[in-house]
Short mmCIF file of C-alpha atoms in Angstrom, two decimals:
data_model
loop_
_atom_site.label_atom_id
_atom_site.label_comp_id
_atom_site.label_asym_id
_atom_site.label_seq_id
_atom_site.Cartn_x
_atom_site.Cartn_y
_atom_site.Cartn_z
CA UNK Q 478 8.34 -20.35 -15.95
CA UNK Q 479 10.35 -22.62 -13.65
CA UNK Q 480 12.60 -22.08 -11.60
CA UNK Q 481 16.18 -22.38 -11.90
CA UNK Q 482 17.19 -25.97 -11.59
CA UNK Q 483 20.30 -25.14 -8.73
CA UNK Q 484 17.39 -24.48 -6.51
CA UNK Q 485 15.96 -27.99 -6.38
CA UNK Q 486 15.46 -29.82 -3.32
CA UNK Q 487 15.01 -33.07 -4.57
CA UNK Q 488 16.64 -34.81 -1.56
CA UNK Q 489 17.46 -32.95 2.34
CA UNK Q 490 18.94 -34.74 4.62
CA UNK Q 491 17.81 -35.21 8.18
CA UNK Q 492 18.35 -31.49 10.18
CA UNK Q 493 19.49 -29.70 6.77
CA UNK Q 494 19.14 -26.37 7.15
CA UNK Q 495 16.01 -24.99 4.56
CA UNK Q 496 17.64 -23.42 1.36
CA UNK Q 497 16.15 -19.74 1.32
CA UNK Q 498 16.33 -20.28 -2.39
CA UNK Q 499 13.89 -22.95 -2.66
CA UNK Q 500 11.50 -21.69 0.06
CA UNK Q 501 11.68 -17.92 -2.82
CA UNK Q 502 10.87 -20.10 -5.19
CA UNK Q 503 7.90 -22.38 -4.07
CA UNK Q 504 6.27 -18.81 -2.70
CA UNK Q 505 6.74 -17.28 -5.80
CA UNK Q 506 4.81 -20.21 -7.99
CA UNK Q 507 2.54 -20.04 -5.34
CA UNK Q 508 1.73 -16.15 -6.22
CA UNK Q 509 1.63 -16.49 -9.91
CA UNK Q 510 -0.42 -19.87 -9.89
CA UNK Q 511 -2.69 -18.37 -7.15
CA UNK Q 512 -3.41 -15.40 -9.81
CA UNK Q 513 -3.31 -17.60 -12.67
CA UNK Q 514 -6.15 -20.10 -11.49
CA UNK Q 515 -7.36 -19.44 -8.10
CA UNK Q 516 -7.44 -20.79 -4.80
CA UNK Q 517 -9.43 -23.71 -5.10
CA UNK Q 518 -7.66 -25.18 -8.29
CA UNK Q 519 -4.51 -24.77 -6.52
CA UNK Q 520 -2.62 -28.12 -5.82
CA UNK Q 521 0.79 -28.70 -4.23
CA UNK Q 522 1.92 -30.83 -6.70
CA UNK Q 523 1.41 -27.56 -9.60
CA UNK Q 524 3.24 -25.67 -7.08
CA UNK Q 525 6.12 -28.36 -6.89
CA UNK Q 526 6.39 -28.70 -11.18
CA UNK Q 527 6.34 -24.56 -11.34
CA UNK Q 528 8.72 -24.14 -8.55
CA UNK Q 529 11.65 -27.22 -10.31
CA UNK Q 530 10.88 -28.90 -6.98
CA UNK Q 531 9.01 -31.92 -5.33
CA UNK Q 532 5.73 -31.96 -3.36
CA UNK Q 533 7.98 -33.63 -0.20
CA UNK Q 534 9.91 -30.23 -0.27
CA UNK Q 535 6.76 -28.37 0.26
CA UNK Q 536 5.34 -30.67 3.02
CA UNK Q 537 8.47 -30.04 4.81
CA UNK Q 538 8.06 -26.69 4.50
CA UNK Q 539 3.99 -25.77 4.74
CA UNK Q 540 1.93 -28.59 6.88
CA UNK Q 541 -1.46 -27.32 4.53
CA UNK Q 542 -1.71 -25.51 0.81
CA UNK Q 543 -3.76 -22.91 3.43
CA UNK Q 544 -0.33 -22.39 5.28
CA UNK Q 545 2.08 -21.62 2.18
CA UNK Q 546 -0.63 -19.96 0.21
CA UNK Q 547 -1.37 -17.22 3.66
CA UNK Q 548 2.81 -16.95 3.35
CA UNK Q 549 2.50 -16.19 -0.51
CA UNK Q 550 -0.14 -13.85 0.17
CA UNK Q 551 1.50 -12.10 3.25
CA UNK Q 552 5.17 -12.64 3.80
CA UNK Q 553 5.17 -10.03 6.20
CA UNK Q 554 2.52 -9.15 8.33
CA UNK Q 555 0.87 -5.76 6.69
CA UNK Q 556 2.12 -2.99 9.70
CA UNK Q 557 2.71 0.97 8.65
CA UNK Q 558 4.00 1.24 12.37
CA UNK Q 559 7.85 1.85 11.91
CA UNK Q 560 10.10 4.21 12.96
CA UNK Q 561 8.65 6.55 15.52
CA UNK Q 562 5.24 7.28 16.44
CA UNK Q 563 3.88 10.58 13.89
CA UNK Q 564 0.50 11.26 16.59
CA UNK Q 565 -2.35 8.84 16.14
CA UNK Q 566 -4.25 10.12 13.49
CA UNK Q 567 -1.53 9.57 11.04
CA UNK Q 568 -0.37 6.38 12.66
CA UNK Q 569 -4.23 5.46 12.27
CA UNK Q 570 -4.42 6.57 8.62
CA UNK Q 571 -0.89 4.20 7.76
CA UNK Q 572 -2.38 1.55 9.34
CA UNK Q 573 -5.54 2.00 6.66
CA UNK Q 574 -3.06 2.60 3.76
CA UNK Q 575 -1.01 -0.15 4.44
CA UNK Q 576 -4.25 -2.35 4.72
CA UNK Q 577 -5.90 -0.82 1.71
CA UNK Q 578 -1.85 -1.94 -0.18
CA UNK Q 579 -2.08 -5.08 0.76
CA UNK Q 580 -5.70 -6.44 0.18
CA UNK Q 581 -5.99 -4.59 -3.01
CA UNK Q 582 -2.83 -6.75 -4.58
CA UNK Q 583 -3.77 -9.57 -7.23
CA UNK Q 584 -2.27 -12.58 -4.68
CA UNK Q 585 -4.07 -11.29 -1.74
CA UNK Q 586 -7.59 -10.76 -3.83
CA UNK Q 587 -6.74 -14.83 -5.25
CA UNK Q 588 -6.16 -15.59 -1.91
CA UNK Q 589 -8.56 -14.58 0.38
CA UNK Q 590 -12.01 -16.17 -0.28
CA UNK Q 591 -10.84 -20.25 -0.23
CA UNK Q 592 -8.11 -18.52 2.29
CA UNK Q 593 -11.05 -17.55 4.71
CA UNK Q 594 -12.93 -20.58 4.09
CA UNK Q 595 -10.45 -23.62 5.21
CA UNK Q 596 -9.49 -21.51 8.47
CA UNK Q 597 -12.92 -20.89 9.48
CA UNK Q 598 -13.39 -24.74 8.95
CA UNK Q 599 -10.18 -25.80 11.24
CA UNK Q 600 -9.65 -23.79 14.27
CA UNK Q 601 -6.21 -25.01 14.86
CA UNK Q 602 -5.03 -23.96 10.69
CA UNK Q 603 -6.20 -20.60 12.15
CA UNK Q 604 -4.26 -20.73 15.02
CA UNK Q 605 -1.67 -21.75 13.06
CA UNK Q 606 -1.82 -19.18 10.42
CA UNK Q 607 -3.01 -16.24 12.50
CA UNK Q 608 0.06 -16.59 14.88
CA UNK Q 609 2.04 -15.35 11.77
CA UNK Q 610 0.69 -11.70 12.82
CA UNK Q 611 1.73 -11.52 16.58
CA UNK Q 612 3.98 -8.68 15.82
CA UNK Q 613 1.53 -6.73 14.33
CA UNK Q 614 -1.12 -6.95 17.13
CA UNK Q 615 2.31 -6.36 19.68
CA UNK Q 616 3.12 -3.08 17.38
CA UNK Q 617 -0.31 -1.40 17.23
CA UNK Q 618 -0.36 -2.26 21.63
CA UNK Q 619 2.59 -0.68 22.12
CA UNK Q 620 1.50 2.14 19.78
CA UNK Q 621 -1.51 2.70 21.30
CA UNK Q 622 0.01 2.47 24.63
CA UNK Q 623 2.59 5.45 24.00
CA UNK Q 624 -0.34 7.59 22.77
CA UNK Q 625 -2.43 6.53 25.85
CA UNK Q 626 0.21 7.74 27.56
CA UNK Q 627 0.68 10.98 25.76
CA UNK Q 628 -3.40 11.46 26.83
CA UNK Q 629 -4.14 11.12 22.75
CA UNK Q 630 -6.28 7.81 22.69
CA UNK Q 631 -8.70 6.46 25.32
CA UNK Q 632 -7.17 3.98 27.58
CA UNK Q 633 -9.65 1.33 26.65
CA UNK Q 634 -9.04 0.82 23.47
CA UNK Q 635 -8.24 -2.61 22.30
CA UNK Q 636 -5.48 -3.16 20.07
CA UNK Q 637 -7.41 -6.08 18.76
CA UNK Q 638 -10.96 -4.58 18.19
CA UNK Q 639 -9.02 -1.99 16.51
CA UNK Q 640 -7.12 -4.18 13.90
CA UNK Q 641 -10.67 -5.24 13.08
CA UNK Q 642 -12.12 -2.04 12.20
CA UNK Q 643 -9.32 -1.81 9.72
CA UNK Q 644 -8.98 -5.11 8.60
CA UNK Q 645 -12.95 -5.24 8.20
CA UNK Q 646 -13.99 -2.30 6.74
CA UNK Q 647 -11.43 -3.01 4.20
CA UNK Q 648 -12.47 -6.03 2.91
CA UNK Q 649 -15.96 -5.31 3.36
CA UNK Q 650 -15.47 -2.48 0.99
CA UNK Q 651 -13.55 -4.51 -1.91
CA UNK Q 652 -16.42 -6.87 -1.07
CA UNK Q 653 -19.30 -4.37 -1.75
CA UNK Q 654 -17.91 -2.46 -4.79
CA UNK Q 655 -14.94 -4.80 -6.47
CA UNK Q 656 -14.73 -3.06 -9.31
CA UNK Q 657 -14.02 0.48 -7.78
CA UNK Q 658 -10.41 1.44 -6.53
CA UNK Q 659 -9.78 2.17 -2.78
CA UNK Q 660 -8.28 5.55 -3.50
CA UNK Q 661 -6.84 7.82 -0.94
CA UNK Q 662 -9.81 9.36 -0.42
CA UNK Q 663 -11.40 6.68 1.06
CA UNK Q 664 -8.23 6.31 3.25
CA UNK Q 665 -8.99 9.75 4.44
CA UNK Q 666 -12.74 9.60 5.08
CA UNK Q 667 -12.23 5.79 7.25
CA UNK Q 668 -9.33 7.46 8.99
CA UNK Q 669 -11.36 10.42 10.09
CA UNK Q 670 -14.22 8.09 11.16
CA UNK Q 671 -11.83 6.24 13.40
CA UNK Q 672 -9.91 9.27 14.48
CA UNK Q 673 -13.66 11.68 15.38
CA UNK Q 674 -16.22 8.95 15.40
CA UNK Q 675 -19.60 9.57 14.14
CA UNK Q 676 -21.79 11.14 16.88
CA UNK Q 677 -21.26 15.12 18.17
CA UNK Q 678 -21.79 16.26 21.66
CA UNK Q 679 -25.27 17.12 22.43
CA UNK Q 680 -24.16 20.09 24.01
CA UNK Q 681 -21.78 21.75 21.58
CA UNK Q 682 -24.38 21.12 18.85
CA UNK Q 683 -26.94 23.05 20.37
#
């Protein structure tokens, strides 16, 4: 279905501020065509007829098809780390919820494996389309840096290497088993893995 003709931007002047209503609707064909017929049969100009716009509108907009679908997929970067901090542990297991929410949705699941592919092909796209998360890595450092300070987490943590973990055993997991659902239980066991680690003190297990 196409969008509603008053949001057309068949001709923008010079400096003319972007219309919010065409950028909703070019990220919304974007979604359903992206679940409709994939990544890699995704063209600009499908986007353009589905959104009631023009391809020029789009380039003005997104440099690369890998740069508007990433903001289809994500329009905000995926952070549980709102309001104030609940102790690490649950802060840790929000983080894995919120990653679990996002990755699971149809878009992101359409998106990700051509998504993956053209940034690990052009370093500057994923420059580009990675900068898009700079609050998130600045919310889990100053998260971790208040529980640092509270003596919770060990100092040496890195906010990156820790993104990772989540980020990576998430999609390694829809990668391995597709078909099954990330339930909460899952949530629970990776949190508790990040939260205790795996190995026991030689001496209390005596």
């Amino acid at each position: 279905m196409k969008a509603d003709p008053s949001a057309v931007d068949k001709v923008s002047g010079a400096g003319r501020p972007r219309d919010p209503r065409i950028d909703a609707a070019i990220l919304a064909a974007t979604a359903d065509l992206l679940v409709q017929i994939g990544y890699s049969n995704l063209t600009l100009a499908a986007v353009a007829e589905r959104a009631g716009t023009t391809k020029t509108a789009l380039y003005r907009r997104w440099s690369s098809k890998a740069e508007l679908v990433h903001e289809a997929a994500f329009p905000v970067a995926p952070t549980a780390l709102v309001g104030p901090a609940r102790g690490m542990a649950a802060d840790l297991r929000a983080m894995i919820a919120a990653a679990r929410d996002v990755f699971t949705t149809p878009v992101v699941r359409a998106a990700l494996p051509g998504l993956v592919a053209d940034m690990s092909a052009d370093a500057e796209l994923n420059t580009r389309v990675m900068s898009r998360f700079a609050g998130l890595f600045t919310a889990v450092q100053d998260r971790l840096t208040e529980a640092v300070d509270r003596g919770e987490v060990h100092p040496d943590v890195d906010p990156t290497r820790l993104i990772e973990l989540i980020g990576g055993a998430t999609l390694l997991r829809l990668l391995l088993s597709p078909d099954e659902p990330l339930d909460d239980t899952w949530v629970d066991q990776a949190t508790a893995i990040l939260v205790h680690g795996v190995t026991r003190d030689v001496g209390s297990a005596r």
